[in-house]
Short mmCIF file of C-alpha atoms in Angstrom, two decimals:
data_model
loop_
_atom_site.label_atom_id
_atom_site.label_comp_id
_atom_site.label_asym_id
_atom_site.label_seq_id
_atom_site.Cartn_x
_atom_site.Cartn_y
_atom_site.Cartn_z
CA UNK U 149 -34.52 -16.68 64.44
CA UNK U 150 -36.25 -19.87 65.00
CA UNK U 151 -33.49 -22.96 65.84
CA UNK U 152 -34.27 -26.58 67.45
CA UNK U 153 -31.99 -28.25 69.09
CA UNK U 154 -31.94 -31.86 70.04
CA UNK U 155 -29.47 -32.99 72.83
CA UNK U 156 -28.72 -36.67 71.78
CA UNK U 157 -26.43 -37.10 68.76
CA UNK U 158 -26.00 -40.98 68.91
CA UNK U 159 -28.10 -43.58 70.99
CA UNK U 160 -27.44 -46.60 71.69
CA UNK U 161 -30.02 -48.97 73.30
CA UNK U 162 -30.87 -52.72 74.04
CA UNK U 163 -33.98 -54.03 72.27
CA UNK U 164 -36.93 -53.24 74.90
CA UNK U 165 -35.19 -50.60 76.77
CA UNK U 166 -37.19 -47.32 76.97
CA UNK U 167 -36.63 -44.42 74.29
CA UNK U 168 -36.58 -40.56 75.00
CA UNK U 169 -35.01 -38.07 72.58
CA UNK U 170 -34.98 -34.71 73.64
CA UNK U 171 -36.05 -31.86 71.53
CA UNK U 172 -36.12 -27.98 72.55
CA UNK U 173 -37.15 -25.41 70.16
CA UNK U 174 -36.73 -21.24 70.48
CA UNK U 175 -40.42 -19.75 69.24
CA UNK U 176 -42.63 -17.71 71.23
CA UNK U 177 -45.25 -17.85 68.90
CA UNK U 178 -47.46 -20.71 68.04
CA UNK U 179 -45.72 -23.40 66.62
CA UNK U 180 -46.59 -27.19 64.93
CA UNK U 181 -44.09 -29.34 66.00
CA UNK U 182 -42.70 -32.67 64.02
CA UNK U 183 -40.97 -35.78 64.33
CA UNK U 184 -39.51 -37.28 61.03
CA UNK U 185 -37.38 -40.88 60.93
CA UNK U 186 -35.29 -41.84 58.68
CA UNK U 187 -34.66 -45.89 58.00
CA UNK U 188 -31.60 -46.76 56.72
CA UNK U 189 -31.25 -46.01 52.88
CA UNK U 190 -34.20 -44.53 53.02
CA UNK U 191 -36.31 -41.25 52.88
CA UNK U 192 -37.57 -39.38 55.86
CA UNK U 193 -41.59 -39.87 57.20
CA UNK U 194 -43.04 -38.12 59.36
CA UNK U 195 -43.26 -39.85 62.82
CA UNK U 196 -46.46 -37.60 64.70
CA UNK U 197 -46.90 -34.37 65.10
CA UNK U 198 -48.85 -31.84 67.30
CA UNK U 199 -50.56 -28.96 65.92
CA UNK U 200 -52.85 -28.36 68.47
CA UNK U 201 -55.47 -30.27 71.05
CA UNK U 202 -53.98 -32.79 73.10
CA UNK U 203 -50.64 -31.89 74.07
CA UNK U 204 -49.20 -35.87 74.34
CA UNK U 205 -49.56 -37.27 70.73
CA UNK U 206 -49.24 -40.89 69.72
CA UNK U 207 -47.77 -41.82 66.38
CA UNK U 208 -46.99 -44.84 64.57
CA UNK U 209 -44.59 -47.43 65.59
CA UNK U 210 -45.64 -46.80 69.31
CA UNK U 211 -44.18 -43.82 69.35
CA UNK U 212 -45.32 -40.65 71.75
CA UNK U 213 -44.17 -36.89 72.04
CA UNK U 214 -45.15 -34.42 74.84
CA UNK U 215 -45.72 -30.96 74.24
CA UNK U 216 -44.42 -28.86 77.03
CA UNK U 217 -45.06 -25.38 76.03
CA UNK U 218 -43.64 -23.63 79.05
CA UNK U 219 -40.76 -25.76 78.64
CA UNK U 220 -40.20 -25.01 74.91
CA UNK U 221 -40.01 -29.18 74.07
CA UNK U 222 -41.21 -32.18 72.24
CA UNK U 223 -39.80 -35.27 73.24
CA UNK U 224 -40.00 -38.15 71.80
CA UNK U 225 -40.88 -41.40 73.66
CA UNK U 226 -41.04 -44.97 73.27
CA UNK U 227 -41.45 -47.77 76.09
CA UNK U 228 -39.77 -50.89 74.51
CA UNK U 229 -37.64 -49.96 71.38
CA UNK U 230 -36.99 -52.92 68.57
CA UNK U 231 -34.22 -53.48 66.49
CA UNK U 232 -36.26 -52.00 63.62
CA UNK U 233 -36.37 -48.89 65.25
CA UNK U 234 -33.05 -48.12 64.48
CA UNK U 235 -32.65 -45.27 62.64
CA UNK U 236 -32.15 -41.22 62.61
CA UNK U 237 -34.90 -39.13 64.10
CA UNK U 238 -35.33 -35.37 63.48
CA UNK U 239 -37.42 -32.68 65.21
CA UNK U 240 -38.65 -30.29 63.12
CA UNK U 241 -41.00 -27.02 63.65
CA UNK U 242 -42.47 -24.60 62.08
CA UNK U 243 -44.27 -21.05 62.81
CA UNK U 244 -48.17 -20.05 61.47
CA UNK U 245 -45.65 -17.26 60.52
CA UNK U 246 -43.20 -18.51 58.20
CA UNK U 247 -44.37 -21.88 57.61
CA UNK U 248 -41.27 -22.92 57.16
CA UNK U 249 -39.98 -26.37 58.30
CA UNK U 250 -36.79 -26.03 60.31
CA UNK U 251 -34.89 -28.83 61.51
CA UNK U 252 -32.80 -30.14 64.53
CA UNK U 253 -29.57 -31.83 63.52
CA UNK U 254 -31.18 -35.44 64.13
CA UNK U 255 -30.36 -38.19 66.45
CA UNK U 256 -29.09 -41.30 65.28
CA UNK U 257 -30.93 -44.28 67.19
CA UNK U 258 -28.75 -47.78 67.22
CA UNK U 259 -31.07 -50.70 69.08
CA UNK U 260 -28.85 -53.41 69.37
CA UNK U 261 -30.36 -56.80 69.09
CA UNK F 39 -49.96 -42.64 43.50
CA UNK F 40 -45.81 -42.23 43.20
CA UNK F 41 -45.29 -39.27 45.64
CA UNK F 42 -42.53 -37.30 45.38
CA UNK F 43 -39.86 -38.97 42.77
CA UNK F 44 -36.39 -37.56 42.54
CA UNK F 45 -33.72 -38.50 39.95
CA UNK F 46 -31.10 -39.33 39.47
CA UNK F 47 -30.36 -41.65 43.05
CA UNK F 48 -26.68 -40.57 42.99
CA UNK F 49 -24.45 -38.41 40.63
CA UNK F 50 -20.31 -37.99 40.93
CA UNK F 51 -19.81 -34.22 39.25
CA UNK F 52 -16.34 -33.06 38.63
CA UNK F 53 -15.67 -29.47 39.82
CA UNK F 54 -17.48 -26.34 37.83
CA UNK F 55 -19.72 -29.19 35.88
CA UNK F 56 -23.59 -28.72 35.71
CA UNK F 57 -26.01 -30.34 36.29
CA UNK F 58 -30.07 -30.93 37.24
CA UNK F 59 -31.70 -32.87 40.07
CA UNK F 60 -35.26 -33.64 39.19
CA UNK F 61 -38.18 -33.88 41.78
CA UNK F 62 -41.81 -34.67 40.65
CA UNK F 63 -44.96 -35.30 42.67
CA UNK F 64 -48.53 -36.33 41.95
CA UNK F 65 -50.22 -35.65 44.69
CA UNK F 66 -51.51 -31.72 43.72
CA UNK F 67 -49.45 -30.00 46.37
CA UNK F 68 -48.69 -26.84 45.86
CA UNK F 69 -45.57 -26.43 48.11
CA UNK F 70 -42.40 -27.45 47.14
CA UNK F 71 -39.30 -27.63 48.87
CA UNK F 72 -35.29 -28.38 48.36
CA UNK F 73 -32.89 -29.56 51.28
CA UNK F 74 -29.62 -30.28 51.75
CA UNK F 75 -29.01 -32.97 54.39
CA UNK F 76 -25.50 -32.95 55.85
CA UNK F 77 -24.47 -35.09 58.54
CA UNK F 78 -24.73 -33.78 62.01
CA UNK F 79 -26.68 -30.59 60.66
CA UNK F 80 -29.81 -31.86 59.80
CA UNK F 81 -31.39 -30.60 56.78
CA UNK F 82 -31.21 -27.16 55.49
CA UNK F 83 -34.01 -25.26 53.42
CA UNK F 84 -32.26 -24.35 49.54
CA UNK F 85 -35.15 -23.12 48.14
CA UNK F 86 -38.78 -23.02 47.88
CA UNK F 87 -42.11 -22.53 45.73
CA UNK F 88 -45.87 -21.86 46.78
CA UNK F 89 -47.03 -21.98 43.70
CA UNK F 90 -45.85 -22.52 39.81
CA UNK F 91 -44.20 -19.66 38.59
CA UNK F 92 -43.01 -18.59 42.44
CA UNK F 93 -39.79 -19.12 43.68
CA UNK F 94 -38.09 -18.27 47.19
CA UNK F 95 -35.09 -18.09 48.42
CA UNK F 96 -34.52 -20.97 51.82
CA UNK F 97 -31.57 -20.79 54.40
CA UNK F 98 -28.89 -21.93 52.07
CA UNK F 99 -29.58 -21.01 48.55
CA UNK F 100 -26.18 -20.35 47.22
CA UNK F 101 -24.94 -22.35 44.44
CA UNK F 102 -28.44 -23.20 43.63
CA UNK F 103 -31.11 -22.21 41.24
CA UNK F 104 -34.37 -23.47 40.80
CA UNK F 105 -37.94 -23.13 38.45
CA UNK F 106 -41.68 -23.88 38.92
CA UNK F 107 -43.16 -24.39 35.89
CA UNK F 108 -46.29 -26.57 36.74
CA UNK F 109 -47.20 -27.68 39.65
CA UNK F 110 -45.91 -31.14 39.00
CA UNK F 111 -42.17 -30.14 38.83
CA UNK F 112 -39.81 -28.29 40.82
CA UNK F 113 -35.85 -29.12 39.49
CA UNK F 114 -32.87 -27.88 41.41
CA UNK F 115 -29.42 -26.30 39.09
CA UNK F 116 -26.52 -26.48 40.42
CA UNK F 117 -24.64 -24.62 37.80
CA UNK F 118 -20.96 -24.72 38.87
CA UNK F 119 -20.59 -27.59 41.13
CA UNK F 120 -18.26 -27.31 44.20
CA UNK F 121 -17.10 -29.58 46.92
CA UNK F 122 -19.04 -27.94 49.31
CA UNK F 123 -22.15 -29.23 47.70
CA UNK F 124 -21.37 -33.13 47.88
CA UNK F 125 -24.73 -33.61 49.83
CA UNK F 126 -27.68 -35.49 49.81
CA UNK F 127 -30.80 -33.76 48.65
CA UNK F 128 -34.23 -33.95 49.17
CA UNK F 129 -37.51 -32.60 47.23
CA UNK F 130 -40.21 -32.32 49.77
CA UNK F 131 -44.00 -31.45 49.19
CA UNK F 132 -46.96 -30.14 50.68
CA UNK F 133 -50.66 -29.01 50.53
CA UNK F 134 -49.56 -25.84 52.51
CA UNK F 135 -46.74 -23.98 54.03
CA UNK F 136 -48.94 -22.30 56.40
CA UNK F 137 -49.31 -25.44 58.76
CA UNK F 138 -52.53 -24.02 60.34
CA UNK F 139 -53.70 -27.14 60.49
CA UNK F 140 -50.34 -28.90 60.97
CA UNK F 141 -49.59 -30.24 57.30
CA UNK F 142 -47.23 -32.64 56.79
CA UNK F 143 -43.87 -32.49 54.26
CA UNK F 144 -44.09 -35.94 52.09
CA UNK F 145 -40.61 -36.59 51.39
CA UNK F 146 -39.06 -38.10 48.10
CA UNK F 147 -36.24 -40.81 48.69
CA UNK F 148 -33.48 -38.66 47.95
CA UNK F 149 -30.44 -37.38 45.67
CA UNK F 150 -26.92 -38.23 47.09
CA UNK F 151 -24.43 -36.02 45.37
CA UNK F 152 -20.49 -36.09 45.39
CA UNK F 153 -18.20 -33.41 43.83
CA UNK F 154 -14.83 -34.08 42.86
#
């Protein structure tokens, strides 16, 4: 079965210290890959995501994510994090199989100020 | 448009009580999903629909019924409520499940839910 595992629980950075939040996922297939945050009080939104092409993708915020297929991963980068960046970060993938949307158990990201 | 609306924002159930958690969206997907979120676990698929009138069973569907009777609408029943489902839900939607081209889950803001 597919799982995805992310290896931080809790972070805790100073504002413009550099970001990476690991995420490993077990697929041999062809997989799109996610990354979701999720503010404080508020709903999840998707971060970036790789489906195919370029295998470092830039999302909003200043955020990046490598995909490392040999290495099963899509980390999640950021050079200087802000105080608004705190929040809880999922991975998520899914299979052209199943299509469905499984999640890691999320990493909660505290920048303090 | 509204996205993907869910009511109520938070509920307190007393044990074996009923109830409904709506989820709407506007934006023609035909996708629809139900997760649990529970801390440290991430969130779990309950159930999901491709399609009015076709339901599917997700990772943790226990508990839990649901119906697709337009596209618009996809409500979750819990019809005996239990501890084990204090939770916070979310209704998700999408264009596609088959993510060929990598389509994204739009999120509504959530249903926290305690049983007592």
């Amino acid at each position: 079965a597919q799982s995805v595992s992310q290896h931080n629980h809790h972070v805790i950075l100073s504002e413009a210290a550099s970001l990476e939040l690991g995420c490993n996922y077990s697929y041999g297939g062809t997989v799109n890959l996610f990354w979701y945050v999720q503010y404080p009080g508020q709903h999840l939104q998707l971060l970036l995501k790789y489906f195919s092409g370029d295998p470092l993708v830039k999302g909003i915020k200043g955020f990046e994510a490598e995909f490392i297929k040999s290495k099963f991963s899509f980390n999640l980068r950021k050079p200087s994090v802000q105080w608004s960046d705190t929040a809880e970060y999922f991975c998520a993938v899914t299979s052209s199989n199943t299509g469905k949307l499984i999640f890691g158990q999320g990493t909660t990201l505290q920048v303090k100020p | 448009n509204a996205g993907v609306t869910q009511t109520p924002k938070f509920r307190i159930l007393k044990i074996g009580q009923s109830m409904t958690l709506q989820c709407a969206q506007d934006m023609n997907h035909n996708y629809m999903y139900w997760y649990r979120q529970d801390p440290g676990m991430g969130l779990k698929l309950i159930y999901y629909s491709v399609g009015a009138g076709i339901t599917d069973k997700g990772e943790v569907p226990n508990g839990y019924n649901v119906s697709r009777s337009t596209t618009e609408d996809f409500p979750l029943r819990l019809e005996l409520a239990a501890p084990s489902q204090t939770s916070v839900y979310f209704c998700a939607s999408s264009y596609s499940s088959r993510n060929t081209q990598g389509e994204t889950q739009y999120f509504g803001p959530g249903t926290r839910l305690l049983v007592l």
